[in-house]
Coordinates of C-alpha atoms in Angstrom, one line a residue:
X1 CA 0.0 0.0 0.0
X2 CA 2.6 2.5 1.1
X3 CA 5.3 1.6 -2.2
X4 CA 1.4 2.4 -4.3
X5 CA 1.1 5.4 -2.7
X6 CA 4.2 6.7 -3.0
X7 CA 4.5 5.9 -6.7
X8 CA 1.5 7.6 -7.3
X9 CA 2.7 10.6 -5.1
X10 CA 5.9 10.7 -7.3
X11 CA 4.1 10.7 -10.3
X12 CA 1.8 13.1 -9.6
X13 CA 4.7 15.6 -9.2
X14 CA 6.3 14.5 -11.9
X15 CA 3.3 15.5 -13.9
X16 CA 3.2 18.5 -12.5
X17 CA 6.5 19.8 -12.6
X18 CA 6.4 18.9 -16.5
X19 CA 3.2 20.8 -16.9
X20 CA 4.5 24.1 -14.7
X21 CA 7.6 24.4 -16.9
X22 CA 5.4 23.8 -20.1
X23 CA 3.2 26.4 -18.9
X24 CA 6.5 28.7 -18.1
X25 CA 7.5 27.8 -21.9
X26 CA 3.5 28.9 -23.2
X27 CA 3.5 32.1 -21.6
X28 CA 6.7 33.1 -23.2
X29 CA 6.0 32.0 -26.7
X30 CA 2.2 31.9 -26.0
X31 CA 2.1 35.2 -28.6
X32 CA 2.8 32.8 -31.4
X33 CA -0.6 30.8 -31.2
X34 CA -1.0 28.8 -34.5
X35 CA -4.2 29.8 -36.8
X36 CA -4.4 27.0 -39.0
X37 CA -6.8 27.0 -42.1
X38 CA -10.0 24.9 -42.3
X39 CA -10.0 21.8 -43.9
X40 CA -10.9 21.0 -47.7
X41 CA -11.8 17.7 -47.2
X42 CA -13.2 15.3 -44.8
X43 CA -9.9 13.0 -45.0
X44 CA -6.3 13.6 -46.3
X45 CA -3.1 11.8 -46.7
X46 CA 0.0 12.5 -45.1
X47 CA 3.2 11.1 -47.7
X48 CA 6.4 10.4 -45.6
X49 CA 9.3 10.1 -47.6
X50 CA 9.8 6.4 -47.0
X51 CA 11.1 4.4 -50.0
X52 CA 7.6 2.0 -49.8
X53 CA 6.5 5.0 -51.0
X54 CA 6.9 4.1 -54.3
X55 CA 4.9 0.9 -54.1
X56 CA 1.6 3.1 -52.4
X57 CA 1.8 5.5 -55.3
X58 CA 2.0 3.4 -58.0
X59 CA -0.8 1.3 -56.5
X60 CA -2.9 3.7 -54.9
X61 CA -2.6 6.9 -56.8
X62 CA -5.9 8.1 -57.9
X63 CA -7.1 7.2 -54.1
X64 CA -4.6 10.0 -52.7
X65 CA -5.8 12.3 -55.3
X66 CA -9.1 12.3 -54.2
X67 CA -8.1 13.1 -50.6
X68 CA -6.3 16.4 -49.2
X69 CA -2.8 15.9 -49.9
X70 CA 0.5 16.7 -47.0
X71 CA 3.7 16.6 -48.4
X72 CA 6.6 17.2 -46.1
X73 CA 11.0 17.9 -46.3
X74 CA 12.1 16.9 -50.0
X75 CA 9.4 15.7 -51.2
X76 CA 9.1 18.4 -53.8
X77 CA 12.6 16.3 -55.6
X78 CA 10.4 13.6 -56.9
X79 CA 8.9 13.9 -60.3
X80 CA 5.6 12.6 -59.2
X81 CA 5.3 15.9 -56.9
X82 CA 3.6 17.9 -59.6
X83 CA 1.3 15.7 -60.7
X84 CA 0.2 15.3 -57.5
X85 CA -0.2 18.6 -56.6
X86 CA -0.4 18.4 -52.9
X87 CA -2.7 21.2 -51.1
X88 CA -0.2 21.1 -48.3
X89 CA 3.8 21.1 -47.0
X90 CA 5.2 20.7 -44.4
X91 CA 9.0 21.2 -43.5
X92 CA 10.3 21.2 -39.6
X93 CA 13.7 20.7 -40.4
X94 CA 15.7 23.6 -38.7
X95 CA 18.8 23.4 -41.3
X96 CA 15.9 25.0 -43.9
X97 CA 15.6 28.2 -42.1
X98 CA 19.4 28.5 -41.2
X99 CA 20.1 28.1 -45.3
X100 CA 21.3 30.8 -47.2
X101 CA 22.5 32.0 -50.7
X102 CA 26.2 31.0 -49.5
X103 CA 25.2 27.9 -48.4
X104 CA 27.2 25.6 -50.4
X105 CA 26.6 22.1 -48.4
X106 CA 22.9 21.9 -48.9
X107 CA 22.1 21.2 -52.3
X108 CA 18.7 19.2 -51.3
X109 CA 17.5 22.8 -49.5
X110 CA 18.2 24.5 -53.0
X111 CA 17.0 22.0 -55.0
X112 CA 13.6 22.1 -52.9
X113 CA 13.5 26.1 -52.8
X114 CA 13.7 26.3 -56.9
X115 CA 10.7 23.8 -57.3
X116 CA 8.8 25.9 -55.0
X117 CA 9.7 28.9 -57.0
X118 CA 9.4 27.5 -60.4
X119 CA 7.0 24.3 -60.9
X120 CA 4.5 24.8 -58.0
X121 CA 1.2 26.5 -60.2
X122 CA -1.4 25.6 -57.8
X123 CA -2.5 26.9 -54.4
X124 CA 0.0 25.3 -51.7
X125 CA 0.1 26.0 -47.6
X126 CA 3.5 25.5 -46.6
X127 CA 3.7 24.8 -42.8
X128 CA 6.7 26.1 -41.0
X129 CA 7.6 26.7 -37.0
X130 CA 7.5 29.8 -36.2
X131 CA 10.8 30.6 -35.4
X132 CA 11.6 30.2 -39.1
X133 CA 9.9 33.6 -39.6
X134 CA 12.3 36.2 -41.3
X135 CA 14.9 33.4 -42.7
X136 CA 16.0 33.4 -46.0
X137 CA 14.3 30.5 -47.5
X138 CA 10.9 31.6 -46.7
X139 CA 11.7 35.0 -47.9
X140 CA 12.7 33.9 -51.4
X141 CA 9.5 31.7 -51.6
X142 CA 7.2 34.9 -50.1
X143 CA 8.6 37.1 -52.5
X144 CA 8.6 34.7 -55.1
X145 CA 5.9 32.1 -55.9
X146 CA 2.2 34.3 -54.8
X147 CA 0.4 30.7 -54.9
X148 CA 2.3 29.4 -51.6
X149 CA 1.2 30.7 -48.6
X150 CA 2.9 30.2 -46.1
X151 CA 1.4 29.2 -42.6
X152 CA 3.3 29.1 -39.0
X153 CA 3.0 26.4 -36.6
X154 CA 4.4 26.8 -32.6
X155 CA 6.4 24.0 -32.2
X156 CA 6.8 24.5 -28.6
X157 CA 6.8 21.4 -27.3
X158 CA 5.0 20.9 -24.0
X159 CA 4.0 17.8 -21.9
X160 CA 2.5 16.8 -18.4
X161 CA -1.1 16.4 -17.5
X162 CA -3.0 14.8 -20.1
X163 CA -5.7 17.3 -19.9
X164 CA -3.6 20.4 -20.0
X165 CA -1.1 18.9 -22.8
X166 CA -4.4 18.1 -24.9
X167 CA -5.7 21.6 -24.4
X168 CA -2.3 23.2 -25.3
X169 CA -2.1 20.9 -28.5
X170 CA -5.9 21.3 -29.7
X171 CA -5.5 25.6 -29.0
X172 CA -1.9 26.1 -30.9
X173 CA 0.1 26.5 -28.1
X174 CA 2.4 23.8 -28.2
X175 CA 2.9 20.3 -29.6
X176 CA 4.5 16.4 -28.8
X177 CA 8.2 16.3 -29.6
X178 CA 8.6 16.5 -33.1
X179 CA 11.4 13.7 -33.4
X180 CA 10.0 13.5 -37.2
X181 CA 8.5 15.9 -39.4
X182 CA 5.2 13.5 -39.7
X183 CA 4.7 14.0 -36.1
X184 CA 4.5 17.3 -36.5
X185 CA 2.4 17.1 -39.8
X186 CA -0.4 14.7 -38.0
X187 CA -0.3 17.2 -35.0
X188 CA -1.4 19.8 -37.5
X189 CA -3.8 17.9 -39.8
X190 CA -5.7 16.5 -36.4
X191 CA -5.8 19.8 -35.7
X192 CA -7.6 21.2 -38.8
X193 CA -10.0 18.2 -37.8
X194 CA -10.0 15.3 -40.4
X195 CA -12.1 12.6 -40.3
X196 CA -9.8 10.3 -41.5
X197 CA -6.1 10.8 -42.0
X198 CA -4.1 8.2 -44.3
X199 CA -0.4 7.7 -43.1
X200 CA 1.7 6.7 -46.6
X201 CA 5.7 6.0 -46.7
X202 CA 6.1 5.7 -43.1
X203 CA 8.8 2.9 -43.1
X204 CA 10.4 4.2 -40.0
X205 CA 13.3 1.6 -40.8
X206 CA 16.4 3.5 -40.3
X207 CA 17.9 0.9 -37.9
X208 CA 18.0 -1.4 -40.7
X209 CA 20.6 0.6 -42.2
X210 CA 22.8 1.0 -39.3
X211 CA 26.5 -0.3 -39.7
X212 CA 29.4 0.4 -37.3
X213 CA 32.6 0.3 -38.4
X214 CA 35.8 -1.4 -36.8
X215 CA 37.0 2.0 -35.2
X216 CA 33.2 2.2 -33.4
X217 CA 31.9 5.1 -36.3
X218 CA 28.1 4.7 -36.6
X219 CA 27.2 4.8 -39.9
X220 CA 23.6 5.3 -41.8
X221 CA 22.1 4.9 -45.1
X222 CA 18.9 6.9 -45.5
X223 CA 17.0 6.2 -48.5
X224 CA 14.2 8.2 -49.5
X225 CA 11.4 7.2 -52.2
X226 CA 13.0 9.7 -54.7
X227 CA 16.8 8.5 -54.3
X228 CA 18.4 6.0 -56.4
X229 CA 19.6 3.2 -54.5
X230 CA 23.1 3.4 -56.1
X231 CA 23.7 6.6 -55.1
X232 CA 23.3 6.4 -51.5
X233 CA 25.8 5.2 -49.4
X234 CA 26.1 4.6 -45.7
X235 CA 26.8 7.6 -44.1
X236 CA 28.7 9.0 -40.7
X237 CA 26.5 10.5 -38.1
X238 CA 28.6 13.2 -36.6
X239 CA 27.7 14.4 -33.3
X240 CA 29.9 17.1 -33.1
X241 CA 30.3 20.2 -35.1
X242 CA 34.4 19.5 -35.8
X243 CA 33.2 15.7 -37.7
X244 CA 35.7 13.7 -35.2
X245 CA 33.1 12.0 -33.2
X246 CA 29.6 10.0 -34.2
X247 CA 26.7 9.8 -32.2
X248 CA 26.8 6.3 -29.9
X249 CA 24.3 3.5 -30.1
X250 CA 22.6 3.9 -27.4
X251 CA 22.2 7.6 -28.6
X252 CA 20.7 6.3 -31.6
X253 CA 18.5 4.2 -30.8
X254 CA 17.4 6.5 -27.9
X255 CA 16.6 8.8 -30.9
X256 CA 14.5 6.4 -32.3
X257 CA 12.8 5.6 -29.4
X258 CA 11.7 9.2 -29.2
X259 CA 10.4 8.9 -32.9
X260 CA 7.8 5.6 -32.0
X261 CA 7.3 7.1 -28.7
X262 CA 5.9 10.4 -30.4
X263 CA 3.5 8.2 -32.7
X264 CA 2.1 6.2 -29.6
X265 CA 1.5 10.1 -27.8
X266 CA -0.3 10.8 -31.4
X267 CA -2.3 8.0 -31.1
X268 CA -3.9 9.0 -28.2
X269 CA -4.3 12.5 -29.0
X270 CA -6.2 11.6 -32.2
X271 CA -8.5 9.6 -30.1
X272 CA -8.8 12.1 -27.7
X273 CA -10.2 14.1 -31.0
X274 CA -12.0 12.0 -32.9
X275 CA -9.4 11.8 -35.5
X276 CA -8.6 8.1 -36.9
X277 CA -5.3 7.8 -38.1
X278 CA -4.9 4.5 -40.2
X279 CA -1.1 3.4 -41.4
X280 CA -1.5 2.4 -45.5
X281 CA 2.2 2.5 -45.7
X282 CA 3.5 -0.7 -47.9
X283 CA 6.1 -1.1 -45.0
X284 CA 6.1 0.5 -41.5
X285 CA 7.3 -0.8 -38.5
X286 CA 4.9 2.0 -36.5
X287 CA 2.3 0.2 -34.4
X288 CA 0.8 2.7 -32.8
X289 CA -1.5 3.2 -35.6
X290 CA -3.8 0.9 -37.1
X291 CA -3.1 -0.9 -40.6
X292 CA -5.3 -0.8 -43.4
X293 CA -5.0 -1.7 -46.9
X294 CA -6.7 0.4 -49.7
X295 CA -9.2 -1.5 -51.6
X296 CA -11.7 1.3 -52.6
X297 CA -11.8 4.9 -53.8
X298 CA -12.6 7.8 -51.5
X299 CA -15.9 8.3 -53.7
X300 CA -17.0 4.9 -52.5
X301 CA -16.1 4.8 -48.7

């Protein structure tokens, strides 16, 4: 009895002391509330960048064309992007907003900015946090392509009671850690209150590609569904500025536990909302979501 009731005592102040120091980080970012747009749509699909990606599009496009489209990172580097013509990007990725014309490391980050500036035709919200307000990238993409608009998310990110984290999440005020940019894109699209929301090219399968090498380096390959395989190659994951160290194992995979932990705090918040989240991807190894395969058009659900 007494061990119970300690426990519970110690989590109750655990839970509180997390939700003080969220609060704390609200009230000094609380001016940056996001206003999302209403939905188009009762259901959309969110397209991670997953190479099963591949196998969902060529099997199921005309089923995510009749749904509200969300794009996120460098997706806009596939050919397929503009016949899609997603209604909705997202890009969380702080190295964006740190880019600039003397970047010379960050090809990707170009290669993304001049689609946006010289294929995208159609209307496009382009979610960013708000701290990327005033960088470079967005900027160029203001001043140059009227037909994106761009729209700022608070990625403050906040946790504690369920009740108060819930609120906080539903109102704009903050959001789950963001370990992924499709956590951060299903935070948003629950938000704007879809029915349904379709989860494509979530493989989540990096630790399939980690190698370490005889001196302890931790290597990755990261494929992505618009890469040719030949031309990646497994990687070093430096953890320090100066590239003499990698990050550790257990760092890794403490990373990744952050990544399936955020989809299982997702889950619950969808719930919480009415918002079904349903995993289509060809390959995922996310269970916190339910499987489905697609067998119908939207037209006939």
């Amino acid at each position: 009895m007494l061990e119970a009731g300690f426990n519970s005592l110690s989590q109750f102040l655990s839970e509180f002391v997390k939700s003080l120091l969220s609060l704390v980080k609200v009230v000094i970012r609380g001016r940056h509330k996001a206003q999302l747009p209403a939905r188009q749509l009762p259901i959309c699909s969110v397209l991670g960048n997953g190479p099963s990606l591949n196998e969902s599009l060529a099997e199921h496009f005309d089923f995510i064309r009749q749904t509200e489209i969300v794009c996120v990172n460098n997706f806009a580097h596939a050919d397929i992007f503009h016949r899609l013509r997603p209604q909705n990007y997202v890009i969380s990725d702080p190295n964006y907003f740190v880019f600039t014309k003397q970047t010379t490391d960050r090809d990707d980050i170009r290669q993304t900015l001049s689609v946006f500036l010289e294929r995208v035709d159609w209307p496009m919200l382009l979610y960013v946090p708000h701290f990327a307000k005033g960088s470079y990238l967005l900027g160029q993409i203001e001043r140059g392509n009227p037909q994106i608009k761009v729209v700022y998310f608070n990625y403050t990110v906040v946790s504690g009671f369920q009740w108060l984290t819930y609120w906080l999440y539903a109102n704009g005020f903050g959001m789950p850690q963001a370990q992924t940019v499709i956590i951060a894109a299903l935070t948003l699209m629950i938000n704007r209150q879809f029915e349904t929301i379709y989860l494509f090219g979530a493989d989540t399968s990096w630790h399939e590609q980690i190698r370490l090498t005889d001196q302890n380096q931790l290597l990755i390959k990261q494929i992505h569904f618009y890469d040719k395989p030949k031309d990646v190659t497994h990687q070093p994951v430096y953890s320090d500025k100066h590239r003499q160290r990698t990050f550790s194992m257990a760092s890794q995979f403490l990373s990744l536990h952050k990544v399936f932990r955020g989809y299982e705090v997702i889950r619950t918040y969808a719930d919480h909302r009415g918002v079904t989240i349903l995993n289509a991807s060809a390959k995922s190894y996310i269970d916190a979501f339910d499987r489905t395969q697609i067998k119908h058009s939207v037209a006939s659900k």
